[in-house]
Amino acid sequence: MAGQDTLTVIDNRTGKQYELPIECGAIRTADLRQVKTSPDDAGLIGYDPALTNTATCKSRITFIDGERGILRYRGYAIEELAEKSNYLETAYLIVKGELPDERHLAMWKHNVTLHTMVHENIKKFMDGFRYDAHPMGILVGTIGALSTFYPDANNVQDLESRRLQTRRLIGKLPTLAAFAYRRTLGLPYVYPDNDLSYTENFLSMLFRMTELKYTPNPVLARALEVLFILHADHEQNCSTNALRSVASSQVDPYSAVAAAVAALYGPLHGGANEAVIRMLTQIGSLARIPEFIKKVKAGDGRLMGFGHRVYKNYDPRATIIKKLAYEVFDVTGKNPLIDIALELERIALQDDYFVSRRLYPNVDFYSGIIYQAMSFPVTMFPVLFAIPRTSGWMAQWAESVRDPEQRIARPRQIYIGEGARKYVSIAQRPEPEMREEAVSPEI
Ligand code: ACO
């Protein structure tokens, strides 16, 4: 048997032996179904809460080696893309699979730029939110609303429709994000300026005041390009998994991307950079770091921006962002929180608690410090993550709807609730005190 790409499983309940094929380092959990104790047994299933060791798709988009801290889009190292590429070129690479030649890049830029405007009704929709609405909540709502403007997006199996929705979403995300930001400040919306690059135009829509033409700082526009490249895709993370799961029902991509943005909103995912700034601000000084670390080790809170499900080494994006911070500070002045972050990192990387759990800085540890230096309010940080991730989501969406092995996502469960019971009429149910113990304490 040695040398064969199979796994031999012996069911000790029955003594039966099964041969399961191994393909690409994986067994198909559906193959476990044949492992039964009797003909009416539904068969063995895999139990994997939070999908920590289950592949849900085959993908050609992003490669991560978390042990060695490697991240590649379509085979290209993140370090090289961050140094030499720009966001729209990287988005093309992610969506189409290859770097564009000059003609295709020009066409792609034109096609995306053509879609930066949003329907005027979107503005009215935005106005309906409360003045203090979180921009991520606004983004979830408005992206979902876009599906009602583009009913043609339901043709998810149509290549031309997929291409059109991809350009639309990549083109419109900065506009929606900037409108959400201006809304929270009570400032008039700024329409896209299609003479500017993707990030320059975004800065213009955010920060233009009375000037006729906004002139973005080239260092800050470039820093944003790099940050956008670093956030463009990250294989099967929480939001991409949400997107794929929702898209598996063949709903339109606006609804699926709205679901992905909702997942990204959470503090354990894209909301982490916001949480990092709150944490650093709360710590407030170098002197209070040891006390904070002590609390984290005692289980009272987490060191936000540290740890990753996949990276058990330094997140390569964090290395690039840490360096980028100083280029931004040359323009904006230093964000004093960087000193607290550096000291936290120094202490944590020597502390057995973090070392033994292989907790290293992730992408969010330094990104918020840059965003804050660039005058973004913390509530905009996850929005700045969602904009570039749209290219990754669209590539993952297109890959999933074209994958003949994919069907509607429908995980199994292990039922641990009550057995069959007879309905009891309301007058005969237990007294309130006894019920308190019986009803679920979870909700
Ligand atoms: N601070 C302190 N302890 C931590 C941290 C942290 N940031 N992260 C994990 N741990 C500890 C856990 O308490 C646990 O310890 P235990 O074994 O003694 O119980 C152990 O390390 C393993 O942690 P898990 O929660 O099982 O790791 P998981 O892979 O499920 O979580 C996650 C990964 C969510 C990123 C986690 O590390 C975390 O909460 N980090 C802080 C939030 C954050 O920075 N999120 C951004 C992630 S990157 C992104 O989404 C773009």
Short mmCIF file of N, CA and C in Angstrom, two decimals, residues 29-30 33 44-52 54-56 241-242 244-246 248-249 406-415:
data_model
loop_
_atom_site.label_atom_id
_atom_site.label_comp_id
_atom_site.label_asym_id
_atom_site.label_seq_id
_atom_site.Cartn_x
_atom_site.Cartn_y
_atom_site.Cartn_z
N THR A 29 -14.61 14.56 2.18
CA THR A 29 -15.36 14.12 3.36
C THR A 29 -16.62 13.36 2.93
N ALA A 30 -17.11 13.61 1.70
CA ALA A 30 -18.27 12.85 1.20
C ALA A 30 -17.93 11.36 1.11
N ARG A 33 -19.06 8.96 3.86
CA ARG A 33 -20.47 8.53 3.97
C ARG A 33 -20.64 7.02 3.87
N LEU A 44 -20.75 8.26 8.10
CA LEU A 44 -19.88 9.14 8.89
C LEU A 44 -19.81 10.53 8.25
N ILE A 45 -19.77 11.56 9.07
CA ILE A 45 -19.54 12.91 8.53
C ILE A 45 -18.32 13.51 9.22
N GLY A 46 -17.78 14.57 8.64
CA GLY A 46 -16.66 15.28 9.29
C GLY A 46 -17.23 16.37 10.19
N TYR A 47 -16.64 16.56 11.34
CA TYR A 47 -17.08 17.64 12.24
C TYR A 47 -15.95 18.66 12.28
N ASP A 48 -16.20 19.87 11.79
CA ASP A 48 -15.15 20.88 11.71
C ASP A 48 -15.73 22.27 11.95
N PRO A 49 -16.10 22.57 13.22
CA PRO A 49 -16.65 23.91 13.47
C PRO A 49 -15.62 24.96 13.07
N ALA A 50 -16.08 26.02 12.45
CA ALA A 50 -15.22 27.12 11.97
C ALA A 50 -14.30 26.70 10.82
N LEU A 51 -14.58 25.52 10.25
CA LEU A 51 -13.84 25.07 9.05
C LEU A 51 -12.33 25.24 9.17
N THR A 52 -11.77 24.80 10.28
CA THR A 52 -10.33 25.04 10.47
C THR A 52 -9.47 24.10 9.63
N THR A 54 -10.84 22.25 6.70
CA THR A 54 -11.66 21.78 5.58
C THR A 54 -11.52 22.73 4.40
N ALA A 55 -11.14 22.19 3.25
CA ALA A 55 -11.12 23.01 2.02
C ALA A 55 -12.51 22.97 1.42
N THR A 56 -13.05 24.14 1.08
CA THR A 56 -14.40 24.17 0.52
C THR A 56 -14.38 24.39 -1.00
N ASN A 241 -15.47 33.45 2.42
CA ASN A 241 -16.28 32.26 2.65
C ASN A 241 -17.76 32.63 2.68
N ALA A 242 -18.06 33.78 3.32
CA ALA A 242 -19.46 34.25 3.35
C ALA A 242 -19.93 34.52 1.92
N ARG A 244 -18.81 33.29 -0.95
CA ARG A 244 -18.97 32.05 -1.72
C ARG A 244 -20.23 31.31 -1.29
N SER A 245 -20.46 31.30 0.03
CA SER A 245 -21.61 30.57 0.54
C SER A 245 -22.92 31.22 0.03
N VAL A 246 -23.00 32.54 0.14
CA VAL A 246 -24.20 33.25 -0.33
C VAL A 246 -24.32 33.12 -1.85
N SER A 248 -23.44 30.79 -3.68
CA SER A 248 -23.75 29.42 -4.11
C SER A 248 -25.26 29.24 -4.35
N SER A 249 -26.06 30.16 -3.83
CA SER A 249 -27.50 30.10 -4.12
C SER A 249 -27.81 30.73 -5.49
N GLN A 406 -19.05 22.86 -7.60
CA GLN A 406 -19.78 23.61 -6.56
C GLN A 406 -21.28 23.43 -6.70
N ARG A 407 -21.93 23.36 -5.57
CA ARG A 407 -23.41 23.33 -5.51
C ARG A 407 -23.80 24.29 -4.41
N ILE A 408 -25.07 24.37 -4.12
CA ILE A 408 -25.46 25.27 -3.04
C ILE A 408 -24.78 24.82 -1.73
N ALA A 409 -24.16 25.78 -1.03
CA ALA A 409 -23.43 25.44 0.20
C ALA A 409 -24.42 25.01 1.26
N ARG A 410 -24.20 23.86 1.80
CA ARG A 410 -25.17 23.33 2.74
C ARG A 410 -24.42 22.42 3.71
N PRO A 411 -23.83 22.99 4.77
CA PRO A 411 -23.08 22.14 5.70
C PRO A 411 -24.00 21.22 6.50
N ARG A 412 -23.43 20.22 7.09
CA ARG A 412 -24.20 19.31 7.94
C ARG A 412 -24.08 19.79 9.39
N GLN A 413 -24.83 19.18 10.28
CA GLN A 413 -24.73 19.50 11.70
C GLN A 413 -24.79 18.20 12.50
N ILE A 414 -24.38 18.29 13.74
CA ILE A 414 -24.57 17.17 14.66
C ILE A 414 -25.65 17.62 15.63
N TYR A 415 -26.79 17.01 15.54
CA TYR A 415 -27.91 17.44 16.38
C TYR A 415 -27.73 16.94 17.80
#
